[in-house]
Amino acid sequence: MNSLTQWLETPTGRESWKYSDPAPLTGDRFAPFAAPAPPAGDLPLLPACADSRRLVFWNETCLADETAGDDRSSGMTIAALTKDRAAPGLGTLATDESGTIADLNNRNRQETLHIHLEDGAAPDRPLELVFVTDDRSSDRLVAPRVLITAGGGSRAVIIERHLDLGRDPVLNVPVVEVLCGPGSDITHLKWLGNGPDALHYGGTFVRQDEGSRYVSREFVLAGHRVRREMHLHLAGPGASCILAGLTLASGLRHTDVRTRVYHDVPGCTTDELYKGILIDRGQSVFDGLIRVAPDAQQTGAYQTNRNLLLSDDAVSYSIPRLEIYADDVKCSHGSTTGQLSAEEMFYLRSRGFDEMMARRLLSYAFASEVVDQVEHPGLREELTASIQQILDKVPS
Amino acid sequence: MNDEKQLLDDLSRREYKWGFVTDIESETVPPGLNEDVIRLISARKSEPDWMLEFRLRAYRHWLTLTEPTWQKVKFPPVDYQAISYYSAPKPKKKLGSLDEVDPELVEAYEKLGIPLSEQKRLAGVAVDAVFDSVSVATTHQEKLAGMGVIFMPISEAVQKHPDLIRQYLGKVVPYTDNYYAALNAAVFTDGSFVYVPKGLKCPLELSTYFRINAENTGQFERTLIVADEGAYVSYLEGCTAPMRDENQLHAAVVELYAHTDAAIKYSTVQNWYPGDENGKGGIFNFVTKRGLCAGDRSRTSWTQVETGSAITWKYPSCVLKGDDSVGEFYSVALTNNFQQADTGTKMIHLGKGTRSTIISKGISAGRADQSYRGLVRMGKKAHGARNFTQCDSMLLGDKCGAHTFPYIESHNSSAQVEHEATTTRIGADQIFYCNQRGIETEEAVGMIVGGFCREVFQELPMEFAVEAQKLLSVSLEGSVG
């Protein structure tokens, strides 16, 4: 019995996995690569990318820096670190104690991609990291690791994408650590378009210094079993974070989004909005915690979770939690679960939409609250198309 | 600011007015728990064999369980062998009528504001007074019996209405339910039994007043309320205990069973001794309360005002099995000094068109820690079910904590669940507004807190609403957020 299995037996471990199955993480079906696997054969074809700098990873190895070059002077440096090379900050947030996912990644990662932004750096293009697996990764455990260190006053948009193109399951355990320096402004977009059989258990660990802003927009659109964890520490006064997410679960898919936001110091704000659309026998879990430490006064924290059930067999679990130890705070959360409003349906039906059209339109409108906030126009269009494609298959 | 600090200090030093000990001769079994003790309790109550069997089965099951540890409260381990499981005031002779109740007991209840003589203030309320392990007096019994309402100590009901007890006892909270429910089933000593026959709207409020008096005892009462088809009953529960340095355990079980079209309203004003300002002593209030809406269109409603206990840890719940049945939970919990509360409710929607409402108001002061923990589950067949939950917390002072842990599970797409929660303190602007209009700060706080809790207080029956308001104003005397 390993330490993970033991931890899962503790009350904390059981509570942490109350609604999801940790079995893929504890079993021995998925083996890590023994060494950084060099690319063999051709790369899968990816959709063209208009205006971002794109790095493609096959499993954990960076294959191509497709559009590098002209922003070397922008203050951003990218380096691949081998397992034995340390970088300042690496592993300080995703420690072995910080939960199952970090622990697994720490034990199995091969290389770490280190993205460093110098003080005041502001690359004019987003940086896109595309993690691809294919048939050659079948039954493998893939543990990509990214460390982002943002210097004081730097700004950047990072896009993290996961694609599983193979037919057989792969176990993805990616971990991203983000250290936001004072006054930095980081936008982090995450798009999970994993294959239908993929298992994805990923974590993002963030620490924010004074006056920094971190924006996370997360889209979980595919994958058989998905768990996304966000651990965020607001460690400097005046820091703010915006966390938004959209989950679409259809078929037999199970998605689990877990956020842990720690207000460690006064004067920080959190704004959280997570939405879920459940189709067929899809299941979703949202478990969000905002903890306000003693003396973290003048905290503003808002958390919203909305779930739309489009089928009778869909299931949603929502656990919005607040843990508050300071009195001069404004904190609230809200959670709703239900189906499309009969009145809205009637409104559209009375204007000539058939039932199916009306349902799709309203479902898309539900999703668009999160999608419309994506600042990057090219990506927004791509996301819109993907979501529409899924919603178009919804039976009426 | 200094004024505020002063006022907060005053608040932490507020006194517990019900902390006296009544010097009354009791018969108390020595501490310890084993099958012999259970046989002794059963024998003392001249129980039939099936009752003893029920207790022993529960005890044997309890031995296989371990204490739960998931709750967000901290307390030293309870030594279950150091508790005396039976303590009863020694009867001077067999009671013929209420007038013959031991005058010291009557006096004790007078002091608590619960008159046992019929003509007094609570004329419209029938009272069952439970002192330590036994029921000492039940008022208005004849009048109720005339209407077919059974309202008596559960130990008496075991003798007089064994069929009803066998039919309903443990049906809503089986002894396998949890650690404390198993313990209670094994050792419960008294409590109230209520049966309201078909179609009757019980015209009296029924009430039980629990009092822990003896030292080193635990109180394990069991209340069972059954409302037959179309019946209605409103039931009130109150409780106090003397001030002692040791913690005392109170592990009660309350079961409500509502048949078709029946309604049960259960109100609690819980004021067990909360411990002193350093967190020493006080009652551990670990209670299992659950209502079953078995029939269609039935209704169970919980209203609770929790101001006492060192630790309050309970989740009065509703199982909405009948179609179109309704569950309600209204709660005000006030914690001060080192008090801890982990309380909330569970609404299990099984039937079609079931509805539930949860309104929970938490006020935390001093170094107290309070959590709302709730579950709303929409079952697969709960078509068109609805739930609305609101839990608001108010923090008075910067050393206390307020937490919200709702679990929302929906297995039906036509069910609608809404949950919202807020946490705030009393704003300086609100106090300023009142001061400006000539209202003293202290009174302003009372008004604001009163307003904060109003939605719950208005659910309480008249006598209790007054008591609750009084209790809250005493508890909050001089507090400013």
Coordinates of N, CA and C in Angstrom, one line a residue, chain A residues 48-215:
Chain A
A48 N -4.6 25.3 -37.1 CA -3.7 26.5 -37.3 C -4.0 27.5 -36.2
C49 N -2.9 28.2 -35.9 CA -3.1 29.1 -34.8 C -2.6 30.5 -35.3
A50 N -3.5 31.4 -35.1 CA -3.3 32.7 -35.8 C -2.2 33.5 -35.2
D51 N -2.4 33.9 -33.9 CA -1.5 35.0 -33.5 C -0.8 34.7 -32.1
S52 N -0.8 33.4 -31.8 CA -0.1 33.1 -30.5 C 1.3 32.4 -30.8
R53 N 2.1 32.5 -29.8 CA 3.4 31.7 -29.9 C 3.1 30.4 -29.4
R54 N 3.3 29.3 -30.2 CA 2.8 28.0 -29.8 C 3.9 27.0 -29.5
L55 N 3.9 26.4 -28.4 CA 4.8 25.3 -28.1 C 4.0 24.0 -28.0
V56 N 4.5 23.0 -28.8 CA 3.7 21.7 -28.8 C 4.5 20.7 -28.0
F57 N 3.8 20.0 -27.1 CA 4.4 18.9 -26.3 C 3.9 17.6 -26.7
W58 N 4.7 16.6 -27.0 CA 4.2 15.3 -27.2 C 4.5 14.6 -25.8
N59 N 3.5 14.1 -25.2 CA 3.5 13.7 -23.8 C 4.1 14.8 -23.0
E60 N 5.3 14.6 -22.5 CA 5.8 15.7 -21.6 C 6.9 16.5 -22.3
T61 N 7.3 16.0 -23.5 CA 8.5 16.6 -24.1 C 8.1 17.7 -25.1
C62 N 8.8 18.8 -25.0 CA 8.5 19.9 -26.0 C 9.1 19.5 -27.3
L63 N 8.2 19.5 -28.3 CA 8.7 19.1 -29.7 C 9.0 20.3 -30.5
A64 N 8.2 21.3 -30.4 CA 8.4 22.3 -31.4 C 8.0 23.6 -30.8
D65 N 8.7 24.6 -31.1 CA 8.4 26.0 -30.8 C 8.0 26.6 -32.1
E66 N 6.8 26.4 -32.5 CA 6.4 26.6 -33.9 C 6.6 28.0 -34.4
T67 N 6.3 28.9 -33.5 CA 6.3 30.3 -34.0 C 7.2 31.2 -33.1
A68 N 8.3 30.6 -32.7 CA 9.2 31.4 -31.8 C 9.9 32.5 -32.6
G69 N 10.7 33.2 -32.0 CA 11.5 34.2 -32.7 C 11.3 35.6 -32.3
D70 N 10.3 36.2 -32.8 CA 10.3 37.7 -32.7 C 10.0 38.2 -31.3
D71 N 9.5 37.4 -30.4 CA 9.3 38.1 -29.1 C 10.3 37.6 -28.0
R72 N 11.5 37.3 -28.5 CA 12.6 37.0 -27.6 C 13.0 38.2 -26.8
S73 N 12.7 39.3 -27.4 CA 13.1 40.6 -26.7 C 12.0 41.1 -25.7
S74 N 10.9 40.3 -25.6 CA 9.8 40.9 -24.8 C 10.0 40.6 -23.3
G75 N 11.1 40.0 -23.0 CA 11.3 39.7 -21.5 C 10.8 38.4 -21.1
M76 N 10.4 37.5 -22.0 CA 10.0 36.2 -21.6 C 11.0 35.1 -22.0
T77 N 11.4 34.3 -21.1 CA 12.4 33.2 -21.4 C 11.7 31.9 -21.1
I78 N 12.0 31.0 -22.0 CA 11.4 29.6 -21.8 C 12.5 28.6 -21.8
A79 N 12.5 27.8 -20.8 CA 13.6 26.8 -20.7 C 13.0 25.5 -20.3
A80 N 13.5 24.4 -20.9 CA 13.1 23.1 -20.4 C 14.1 22.6 -19.4
L81 N 13.7 22.2 -18.2 CA 14.6 21.8 -17.2 C 14.5 20.3 -17.0
T82 N 15.6 19.6 -16.9 CA 15.5 18.2 -16.7 C 15.2 18.0 -15.2
K83 N 14.9 16.7 -14.9 CA 14.3 16.4 -13.6 C 15.2 16.8 -12.5
D84 N 16.6 16.7 -12.7 CA 17.5 17.0 -11.6 C 17.8 18.5 -11.5
R85 N 17.3 19.3 -12.4 CA 17.6 20.7 -12.3 C 16.5 21.5 -11.6
A86 N 16.9 22.2 -10.6 CA 15.9 23.0 -9.9 C 15.8 24.4 -10.4
A87 N 14.6 25.0 -10.2 CA 14.5 26.4 -10.6 C 13.9 27.0 -9.3
P88 N 14.2 28.3 -9.1 CA 13.7 28.9 -7.9 C 12.1 28.9 -7.9
G89 N 11.5 28.4 -6.9 CA 10.1 28.4 -6.8 C 9.5 27.0 -7.2
L90 N 10.2 26.2 -8.0 CA 9.7 24.9 -8.4 C 9.3 24.0 -7.2
G91 N 8.1 23.6 -7.2 CA 7.7 22.6 -6.1 C 7.4 23.3 -4.8
T92 N 7.4 24.6 -4.8 CA 7.1 25.3 -3.5 C 5.5 25.3 -3.3
L93 N 4.8 25.3 -4.4 CA 3.3 25.3 -4.2 C 2.8 23.9 -4.3
A94 N 3.2 23.2 -5.4 CA 2.7 21.8 -5.6 C 3.6 20.9 -4.8
T95 N 3.5 20.8 -3.5 CA 4.3 20.0 -2.7 C 3.7 18.6 -2.6
D96 N 4.5 17.7 -2.1 CA 4.0 16.3 -2.0 C 2.7 16.2 -1.1
E97 N 2.6 17.2 -0.2 CA 1.5 17.2 0.8 C 0.2 17.8 0.2
S98 N 0.4 18.5 -1.0 CA -0.7 19.3 -1.4 C -1.8 18.5 -2.2
G99 N -1.8 17.2 -2.0 CA -2.9 16.4 -2.6 C -2.4 15.4 -3.6
T100 N -3.3 14.6 -3.9 CA -3.0 13.4 -4.8 C -2.3 13.8 -6.1
I101 N -2.8 14.8 -6.8 CA -2.3 15.1 -8.1 C -0.9 15.7 -8.1
A102 N -0.6 16.6 -7.2 CA 0.7 17.1 -7.1 C 1.7 16.0 -6.7
D103 N 1.3 15.2 -5.8 CA 2.2 14.1 -5.4 C 2.5 13.2 -6.6
L104 N 1.5 12.8 -7.4 CA 1.8 12.0 -8.5 C 2.7 12.6 -9.6
N105 N 2.4 13.9 -9.8 CA 3.2 14.6 -10.8 C 4.6 14.7 -10.3
N106 N 4.8 15.0 -9.0 CA 6.2 15.2 -8.5 C 7.0 13.9 -8.7
R107 N 6.3 12.8 -8.5 CA 7.0 11.5 -8.6 C 7.3 11.1 -10.0
N108 N 6.5 11.5 -10.9 CA 6.6 11.0 -12.3 C 7.0 11.9 -13.4
R109 N 7.1 13.2 -13.1 CA 7.4 14.1 -14.2 C 8.9 13.9 -14.7
Q110 N 9.0 14.2 -16.0 CA 10.4 14.0 -16.6 C 11.0 15.4 -16.7
E111 N 10.3 16.3 -17.3 CA 10.9 17.6 -17.6 C 10.0 18.7 -17.0
T112 N 10.5 19.8 -16.8 CA 9.7 20.9 -16.3 C 9.9 22.1 -17.3
L113 N 8.8 22.7 -17.8 CA 9.0 23.8 -18.6 C 8.9 25.1 -17.8
H114 N 9.9 25.8 -17.8 CA 10.0 27.0 -17.0 C 9.8 28.3 -17.8
I115 N 8.7 29.0 -17.6 CA 8.5 30.2 -18.3 C 8.7 31.4 -17.3
H116 N 9.7 32.2 -17.7 CA 10.0 33.3 -16.8 C 9.7 34.6 -17.4
L117 N 9.0 35.5 -16.7 CA 8.8 36.8 -17.2 C 9.6 37.8 -16.4
E118 N 10.4 38.6 -17.0 CA 11.2 39.5 -16.3 C 10.3 40.6 -15.7
D119 N 10.8 41.4 -14.8 CA 10.1 42.6 -14.3 C 9.6 43.4 -15.5
G120 N 8.3 43.7 -15.5 CA 7.8 44.6 -16.5 C 7.6 44.0 -17.9
A121 N 7.9 42.7 -18.0 CA 7.8 42.1 -19.3 C 6.3 42.1 -19.8
A122 N 6.1 42.3 -21.1 CA 4.7 42.2 -21.6 C 4.7 41.7 -23.0
P123 N 4.9 40.4 -23.2 CA 4.9 39.9 -24.6 C 3.6 40.3 -25.3
D124 N 3.7 40.6 -26.5 CA 2.5 41.1 -27.2 C 1.6 40.0 -27.8
R125 N 2.1 38.8 -27.7 CA 1.3 37.6 -28.1 C 1.0 36.7 -27.0
P126 N -0.1 36.0 -27.0 CA -0.3 34.9 -26.0 C 0.7 33.8 -26.2
L127 N 1.0 33.1 -25.1 CA 1.8 31.9 -25.3 C 0.9 30.7 -25.2
E128 N 1.0 29.9 -26.2 CA 0.1 28.7 -26.2 C 0.9 27.4 -26.0
L129 N 0.5 26.7 -25.0 CA 1.1 25.4 -24.7 C 0.2 24.3 -25.0
V130 N 0.5 23.5 -26.0 CA -0.4 22.4 -26.4 C 0.2 21.0 -26.0
F131 N -0.5 20.3 -25.2 CA -0.1 19.0 -24.7 C -0.8 17.9 -25.5
V132 N -0.1 17.2 -26.3 CA -0.7 16.2 -27.2 C -0.3 14.8 -26.8
T133 N -1.2 13.9 -26.8 CA -0.8 12.5 -26.7 C -1.5 11.8 -27.8
D134 N -1.0 10.6 -28.2 CA -1.6 9.9 -29.3 C -1.5 8.4 -29.0
D135 N -1.7 7.5 -30.0 CA -1.6 6.1 -29.7 C -0.4 5.6 -29.1
R136 N 0.7 6.3 -29.3 CA 2.0 5.9 -28.7 C 2.0 6.1 -27.2
S137 N 1.0 6.8 -26.7 CA 1.0 7.1 -25.3 C 0.0 6.2 -24.6
S138 N -0.6 5.2 -25.3 CA -1.6 4.4 -24.7 C -1.2 3.8 -23.3
D139 N -2.0 3.8 -22.4 CA -1.8 3.2 -21.1 C -0.6 3.8 -20.4
R140 N -0.2 5.0 -20.8 CA 0.9 5.7 -20.1 C 0.4 6.7 -19.1
L141 N 1.2 7.0 -18.2 CA 0.9 8.1 -17.3 C 1.8 9.3 -17.8
V142 N 1.1 10.4 -18.1 CA 1.8 11.5 -18.6 C 1.8 12.7 -17.6
A143 N 2.9 13.2 -17.2 CA 2.9 14.1 -16.1 C 3.7 15.4 -16.5
P144 N 3.1 16.2 -17.4 CA 3.7 17.5 -17.8 C 3.8 18.4 -16.6
R145 N 4.8 19.2 -16.5 CA 5.0 20.2 -15.4 C 5.4 21.5 -16.0
V146 N 4.7 22.6 -15.6 CA 5.0 23.9 -16.0 C 5.2 24.8 -14.8
L147 N 6.3 25.6 -14.8 CA 6.4 26.6 -13.8 C 6.4 28.0 -14.4
I148 N 5.6 28.8 -14.0 CA 5.5 30.2 -14.5 C 5.9 31.1 -13.4
T149 N 7.0 31.9 -13.6 CA 7.4 32.9 -12.6 C 7.3 34.3 -13.3
A150 N 6.3 35.0 -12.7 CA 6.1 36.3 -13.3 C 6.7 37.4 -12.5
G151 N 7.6 38.2 -13.1 CA 8.3 39.3 -12.3 C 7.3 40.4 -12.1
G152 N 7.8 41.4 -11.3 CA 7.0 42.5 -10.9 C 6.5 43.3 -12.1
G153 N 5.2 43.5 -12.1 CA 4.6 44.4 -13.1 C 4.5 43.7 -14.5
S154 N 4.8 42.4 -14.6 CA 4.7 41.8 -15.9 C 3.3 41.4 -16.3
R155 N 3.1 41.2 -17.6 CA 1.7 40.9 -18.1 C 1.9 39.8 -19.1
A156 N 1.0 38.8 -19.0 CA 1.1 37.8 -20.1 C -0.2 37.0 -20.1
V157 N -0.5 36.4 -21.3 CA -1.6 35.5 -21.5 C -1.0 34.1 -21.8
I158 N -1.4 33.2 -21.0 CA -0.9 31.8 -21.2 C -2.1 30.9 -21.6
I159 N -2.0 30.2 -22.6 CA -3.1 29.3 -23.0 C -2.6 27.8 -22.9
E160 N -3.3 27.1 -22.1 CA -2.9 25.7 -21.8 C -3.9 24.8 -22.5
R161 N -3.5 23.9 -23.4 CA -4.5 23.1 -24.1 C -4.1 21.6 -23.9
H162 N -5.0 20.8 -23.8 CA -4.7 19.3 -23.7 C -5.5 18.6 -24.7
L163 N -4.9 17.8 -25.5 CA -5.5 17.1 -26.6 C -5.0 15.6 -26.5
D164 N -6.0 14.7 -26.5 CA -5.6 13.3 -26.6 C -6.1 12.8 -27.9
L165 N -5.2 12.4 -28.8 CA -5.7 12.0 -30.1 C -5.7 10.5 -30.3
G166 N -5.2 9.8 -29.3 CA -5.2 8.3 -29.4 C -6.5 7.7 -29.1
R167 N -6.6 6.4 -29.4 CA -7.9 5.6 -29.2 C -8.0 5.1 -27.8
D168 N -6.8 4.8 -27.2 CA -6.8 4.1 -25.9 C -6.6 5.1 -24.8
P169 N -7.0 4.8 -23.6 CA -6.9 5.8 -22.5 C -5.4 6.1 -22.1
V170 N -5.3 7.4 -21.8 CA -4.0 7.9 -21.3 C -4.3 8.5 -19.9
L171 N -3.4 8.4 -19.0 CA -3.7 9.1 -17.7 C -2.8 10.4 -17.7
N172 N -3.5 11.5 -17.8 CA -2.8 12.8 -17.8 C -2.8 13.4 -16.3
V173 N -1.6 13.7 -15.9 CA -1.5 14.3 -14.5 C -0.7 15.6 -14.6
P174 N -1.2 16.6 -15.3 CA -0.4 17.8 -15.5 C -0.5 18.7 -14.3
V175 N 0.6 19.4 -14.0 CA 0.6 20.4 -12.9 C 1.3 21.7 -13.4
V176 N 0.6 22.8 -13.1 CA 1.1 24.1 -13.4 C 1.3 24.9 -12.2
E177 N 2.5 25.4 -11.9 CA 2.7 26.3 -10.8 C 2.8 27.7 -11.3
V178 N 2.1 28.7 -10.7 CA 2.2 30.1 -11.2 C 2.6 30.9 -10.0
L179 N 3.7 31.6 -10.1 CA 4.1 32.6 -9.0 C 4.0 34.0 -9.6
C180 N 3.0 34.7 -9.1 CA 2.7 36.0 -9.6 C 3.4 37.1 -8.8
G181 N 4.4 37.7 -9.4 CA 5.1 38.8 -8.7 C 4.2 40.0 -8.4
P182 N 4.8 41.0 -7.6 CA 4.0 42.1 -7.3 C 3.5 42.9 -8.5
G183 N 2.2 43.2 -8.5 CA 1.7 44.0 -9.6 C 1.6 43.3 -11.0
S184 N 1.9 42.0 -11.0 CA 1.8 41.3 -12.3 C 0.3 41.0 -12.7
D185 N 0.2 40.7 -13.9 CA -1.2 40.4 -14.4 C -1.2 39.2 -15.4
I186 N -1.6 38.1 -14.9 CA -1.5 36.9 -15.7 C -2.9 36.3 -16.0
T187 N -3.1 36.1 -17.3 CA -4.3 35.5 -17.7 C -4.0 34.0 -18.1
H188 N -4.7 33.1 -17.5 CA -4.4 31.7 -17.8 C -5.6 31.0 -18.3
L189 N -5.6 30.6 -19.6 CA -6.7 29.9 -20.2 C -6.4 28.4 -20.3
K190 N -7.4 27.6 -19.9 CA -7.2 26.2 -19.9 C -8.3 25.6 -20.7
W191 N -7.9 24.8 -21.7 CA -8.9 24.2 -22.6 C -8.6 22.7 -22.6
L192 N -9.5 21.9 -22.1 CA -9.4 20.5 -22.1 C -10.3 19.9 -23.2
G193 N -9.6 19.5 -24.3 CA -10.4 18.9 -25.3 C -9.9 17.5 -25.5
N194 N -9.7 16.8 -24.3 CA -9.1 15.5 -24.3 C -10.0 14.5 -25.0
G195 N -9.4 13.4 -25.4 CA -10.2 12.4 -26.2 C -11.3 11.8 -25.3
P196 N -12.2 11.0 -25.9 CA -13.3 10.5 -25.2 C -13.0 9.6 -24.1
D197 N -11.8 8.9 -24.2 CA -11.5 7.9 -23.2 C -10.4 8.4 -22.2
A198 N -10.0 9.7 -22.4 CA -8.9 10.2 -21.6 C -9.2 10.3 -20.1
L199 N -8.2 10.1 -19.3 CA -8.3 10.4 -17.9 C -7.5 11.6 -17.6
H200 N -8.0 12.6 -17.0 CA -7.3 13.8 -16.8 C -7.4 14.2 -15.4
Y201 N -6.3 14.3 -14.7 CA -6.4 14.7 -13.3 C -5.3 15.8 -13.1
G202 N -5.7 17.1 -13.3 CA -4.7 18.1 -13.4 C -4.9 19.2 -12.3
G203 N -3.8 19.8 -12.0 CA -3.8 20.8 -10.9 C -3.1 22.1 -11.3
T204 N -3.6 23.2 -10.8 CA -3.0 24.5 -11.0 C -2.7 25.1 -9.6
F205 N -1.5 25.5 -9.3 CA -1.2 26.0 -8.0 C -0.6 27.4 -8.2
V206 N -1.3 28.4 -7.5 CA -0.9 29.8 -7.7 C -0.6 30.5 -6.4
R207 N 0.4 31.3 -6.5 CA 0.6 32.2 -5.3 C 0.7 33.7 -5.9
Q208 N -0.1 34.6 -5.3 CA -0.1 35.9 -5.8 C 0.5 36.9 -4.8
D209 N 1.4 37.7 -5.3 CA 2.0 38.7 -4.4 C 1.2 40.0 -4.5
E210 N 1.6 41.0 -3.7 CA 0.9 42.2 -3.6 C 0.5 42.8 -4.9
G211 N -0.8 43.2 -5.0 CA -1.3 43.9 -6.1 C -1.4 43.1 -7.4
S212 N -1.1 41.8 -7.4 CA -1.2 41.1 -8.6 C -2.6 40.7 -9.0
R213 N -2.8 40.3 -10.2 CA -4.1 39.9 -10.7 C -3.9 38.6 -11.5
Y214 N -4.7 37.6 -11.1 CA -4.6 36.3 -11.9 C -6.0 36.0 -12.3
V215 N -6.1 35.7 -13.6 CA -7.4 35.4 -14.2 C -7.3 34.0 -14.8

